[in-house]
mmCIF file of C-alpha atoms in Angstrom:
data_model
loop_
_atom_site.group_PDB
_atom_site.id
_atom_site.type_symbol
_atom_site.label_atom_id
_atom_site.label_comp_id
_atom_site.label_asym_id
_atom_site.label_seq_id
_atom_site.Cartn_x
_atom_site.Cartn_y
_atom_site.Cartn_z
ATOM 1 C CA MET A 1 114.501 95.291 182.527
ATOM 2 C CA ARG A 2 117.353 92.865 181.647
ATOM 3 C CA SER A 3 119.310 93.067 178.663
ATOM 4 C CA SER A 4 120.893 89.735 176.822
ATOM 5 C CA THR A 5 124.210 90.446 178.495
ATOM 6 C CA GLY A 6 123.327 90.431 181.920
ATOM 7 C CA ASN A 7 123.512 94.003 182.836
ATOM 8 C CA ARG A 8 120.736 95.525 184.605
ATOM 9 C CA ASN A 9 119.170 98.654 182.828
ATOM 10 C CA THR A 10 117.507 101.531 184.673
ATOM 11 C CA ALA A 11 113.972 103.032 183.352
ATOM 12 C CA ASP A 12 115.896 105.675 181.499
ATOM 13 C CA GLY A 13 118.113 103.315 179.673
ATOM 14 C CA GLU A 14 121.422 103.861 181.280
ATOM 15 C CA GLY A 15 123.274 100.664 182.278
ATOM 16 C CA ARG A 16 125.068 99.999 185.604
ATOM 17 C CA GLU A 17 128.855 98.656 185.721
ATOM 18 C CA ARG A 18 128.998 95.031 186.137
ATOM 19 C CA ALA A 19 129.905 93.677 189.395
ATOM 20 C CA GLY A 20 132.317 90.562 189.349
ATOM 21 C CA PRO A 21 135.688 89.387 188.862
ATOM 22 C CA GLY A 22 136.304 90.996 185.175
ATOM 23 C CA ARG A 23 135.453 94.548 186.089
ATOM 24 C CA ASP A 24 139.041 95.391 186.719
ATOM 25 C CA LEU A 25 140.687 93.636 183.911
ATOM 26 C CA SER A 26 141.715 96.714 181.875
ATOM 27 C CA ALA A 27 143.523 98.107 184.815
ATOM 28 C CA LEU A 28 145.153 94.951 185.526
ATOM 29 C CA LEU A 29 146.323 94.431 181.862
ATOM 30 C CA ALA A 30 147.582 98.197 181.748
ATOM 31 C CA GLY A 31 149.669 97.439 184.942
ATOM 32 C CA ALA A 32 151.061 94.111 183.293
ATOM 33 C CA ALA A 33 151.972 95.974 180.163
ATOM 34 C CA THR A 34 153.790 98.776 182.038
ATOM 35 C CA GLY A 35 155.607 96.505 184.164
ATOM 36 C CA THR A 36 156.699 94.536 181.099
ATOM 37 C CA ALA A 37 157.671 97.390 179.299
ATOM 38 C CA ALA A 38 159.748 98.790 181.980
ATOM 39 C CA CYS A 39 161.438 95.644 182.658
ATOM 40 C CA GLY A 40 162.332 95.412 178.940
ATOM 41 C CA ALA A 41 163.867 98.819 179.007
ATOM 42 C CA LEU A 42 165.870 98.108 182.256
ATOM 43 C CA LEU A 43 167.208 94.841 180.988
ATOM 44 C CA ALA A 44 168.341 96.518 177.711
ATOM 45 C CA LEU A 45 169.707 99.339 179.424
ATOM 46 C CA MET A 46 171.715 97.124 181.886
ATOM 47 C CA ASP A 47 172.857 94.755 178.977
ATOM 48 C CA SER A 48 171.501 91.985 180.826
ATOM 49 C CA GLY A 49 172.126 88.451 179.373
ATOM 50 C CA SER A 50 168.506 87.398 180.312
ATOM 51 C CA PRO A 51 166.230 85.499 177.540
ATOM 52 C CA LEU A 52 163.369 87.891 178.371
ATOM 53 C CA ARG A 53 165.727 91.016 177.342
ATOM 54 C CA GLY A 54 164.849 90.730 173.476
ATOM 55 C CA PRO A 55 161.120 90.344 173.793
ATOM 56 C CA CYS A 56 160.557 92.813 176.543
ATOM 57 C CA ALA A 57 162.700 95.397 174.881
ATOM 58 C CA LEU A 58 160.821 95.082 171.645
ATOM 59 C CA PHE A 59 157.602 95.383 173.731
ATOM 60 C CA PHE A 60 158.960 98.541 175.114
ATOM 61 C CA LEU A 61 159.968 99.928 171.654
ATOM 62 C CA LEU A 62 156.407 99.610 170.603
ATOM 63 C CA ALA A 63 154.495 100.272 173.829
ATOM 64 C CA ALA A 64 156.090 103.599 174.739
ATOM 65 C CA PRO A 65 155.859 105.614 171.493
ATOM 66 C CA ALA A 66 152.226 104.112 170.831
ATOM 67 C CA LEU A 67 151.222 105.312 174.476
ATOM 68 C CA ALA A 68 152.294 108.725 173.755
ATOM 69 C CA ILE A 69 150.782 108.911 170.257
ATOM 70 C CA ALA A 70 147.467 107.496 171.615
ATOM 71 C CA VAL A 71 147.466 110.181 174.393
ATOM 72 C CA ALA A 72 147.969 112.854 171.642
ATOM 73 C CA LEU A 73 145.168 111.360 169.583
ATOM 74 C CA ARG A 74 142.584 111.347 172.294
ATOM 75 C CA GLY A 75 139.603 112.668 169.689
ATOM 76 C CA LEU A 76 139.793 109.524 167.643
ATOM 77 C CA ASP A 77 137.395 106.465 168.072
ATOM 78 C CA PRO A 78 139.398 103.735 170.006
ATOM 79 C CA PHE A 79 139.992 101.473 167.058
ATOM 80 C CA GLY A 80 141.262 104.231 164.826
ATOM 81 C CA ARG A 81 143.345 105.624 167.848
ATOM 82 C CA LEU A 82 145.070 101.989 168.203
ATOM 83 C CA ILE A 83 146.103 101.716 164.744
ATOM 84 C CA ALA A 84 147.467 105.177 164.365
ATOM 85 C CA ALA A 85 149.330 104.804 167.453
ATOM 86 C CA LEU A 86 150.830 101.513 166.543
ATOM 87 C CA ALA A 87 151.805 102.849 162.887
ATOM 88 C CA GLY A 88 153.383 105.844 164.521
ATOM 89 C CA ALA A 89 155.276 103.801 166.978
ATOM 90 C CA VAL A 90 156.716 101.632 164.189
ATOM 91 C CA ALA A 91 157.506 104.771 162.153
ATOM 92 C CA LEU A 92 159.175 106.483 165.276
ATOM 93 C CA ASP A 93 161.216 103.295 165.932
ATOM 94 C CA MET A 94 162.221 103.130 162.180
ATOM 95 C CA LEU A 95 163.327 106.793 162.187
ATOM 96 C CA VAL A 96 165.311 106.367 165.352
ATOM 97 C CA ALA A 97 167.126 103.428 163.813
ATOM 98 C CA GLN A 98 167.672 105.074 160.439
ATOM 99 C CA ALA A 99 169.244 108.133 162.060
ATOM 100 C CA MET A 100 171.463 106.065 164.245
ATOM 101 C CA LEU A 101 172.688 103.794 161.387
ATOM 102 C CA THR A 102 173.221 106.998 159.227
ATOM 103 C CA VAL A 103 175.587 108.382 161.815
ATOM 104 C CA HIS A 104 177.175 105.202 162.457
ATOM 105 C CA ARG A 105 176.386 105.353 166.258
ATOM 106 C CA TRP A 106 173.946 102.352 166.443
ATOM 107 C CA SER A 107 173.570 100.655 169.933
ATOM 108 C CA VAL A 108 170.720 99.146 171.769
ATOM 109 C CA THR A 109 170.904 101.255 174.754
ATOM 110 C CA GLY A 110 171.233 104.471 172.659
ATOM 111 C CA GLY A 111 167.815 103.263 170.541
ATOM 112 C CA ILE A 112 165.980 102.666 173.972
ATOM 113 C CA ALA A 113 167.295 105.964 175.245
ATOM 114 C CA ALA A 114 166.136 107.850 171.977
ATOM 115 C CA VAL A 115 162.573 105.918 171.761
ATOM 116 C CA THR A 116 162.220 106.893 175.555
ATOM 117 C CA VAL A 117 163.118 110.912 175.182
ATOM 118 C CA LEU A 118 161.213 111.105 171.826
ATOM 119 C CA SER A 119 157.941 109.422 173.655
ATOM 120 C CA LEU A 120 158.388 111.697 176.669
ATOM 121 C CA LEU A 121 158.490 114.727 174.383
ATOM 122 C CA ILE A 122 155.482 113.731 172.764
ATOM 123 C CA LEU A 123 153.653 113.398 175.972
ATOM 124 C CA LEU A 124 155.039 116.631 177.093
ATOM 125 C CA ALA A 125 154.021 118.515 174.042
ATOM 126 C CA THR A 126 150.460 116.985 174.324
ATOM 127 C CA ARG A 127 150.244 118.193 178.026
ATOM 128 C CA VAL A 128 151.116 121.538 177.268
ATOM 129 C CA ARG A 129 148.982 121.819 174.291
ATOM 130 C CA ARG A 130 146.100 120.747 176.267
ATOM 131 C CA ARG A 131 146.819 123.060 179.225
ATOM 132 C CA ALA A 132 147.175 126.161 176.933
ATOM 133 C CA GLY A 133 144.005 125.129 175.111
ATOM 134 C CA SER A 134 142.032 124.953 178.274
ATOM 135 C CA ARG A 135 143.299 128.389 179.632
ATOM 136 C CA GLU A 136 142.064 129.985 176.269
ATOM 137 C CA ARG A 137 138.605 128.549 176.657
ATOM 138 C CA ALA A 138 137.809 128.793 180.330
ATOM 139 C CA PRO A 139 137.057 132.311 181.497
ATOM 140 C CA GLU A 140 138.981 133.777 184.272
ATOM 141 C CA GLY A 141 137.971 132.715 187.647
ATOM 142 C CA SER A 142 135.875 129.862 186.567
ATOM 143 C CA LYS A 143 138.137 127.510 188.325
ATOM 144 C CA THR A 144 137.368 129.209 191.726
ATOM 145 C CA GLY A 145 133.670 129.349 190.945
ATOM 146 C CA GLN A 146 133.723 133.362 190.967
ATOM 147 C CA SER A 147 131.507 135.137 188.381
ATOM 148 C CA PHE A 148 132.494 138.764 187.087
ATOM 149 C CA VAL A 149 130.152 141.339 186.199
ATOM 150 C CA THR A 150 131.020 144.200 183.811
ATOM 151 C CA ALA A 151 129.075 147.428 184.592
ATOM 152 C CA LYS A 152 128.773 150.281 182.113
ATOM 153 C CA PRO A 153 128.851 153.920 183.379
ATOM 154 C CA THR A 154 125.476 155.762 182.916
ATOM 155 C CA ASP A 155 125.328 159.283 181.293
ATOM 156 C CA SER A 156 123.305 160.830 184.326
#
């Protein structure tokens, strides 16, 4: 049976992955975004005079905290996660800027460093929380495939 999108469906209704040039587009876009963000952070930290410094640094300032927040919000549907992550990234950037302006220590390199550290802390906290949660749910020995039997002593 063939659907209107061109994907082949099996008898039980499960679709197969599409073969062709567009199948790895999301990985390519993720790699390009990562490269652009890293380039922006490096250009800003090196105080480069390149015309790409501003746009790439702004992309980094949005992308780094948005990625960290999106990882933390894994349970939401994709569109809600995107909106919440972008809103959280803007809020984090504004909080960093406000804090730096309040203490009269504003600098571009300081802002980039602060956003980087906060984004890494969010990722680290998410990873620690998930690891602790998986330990609490998984019974002991489940990773190795061992099973345990508890025997009660008899009264005879």
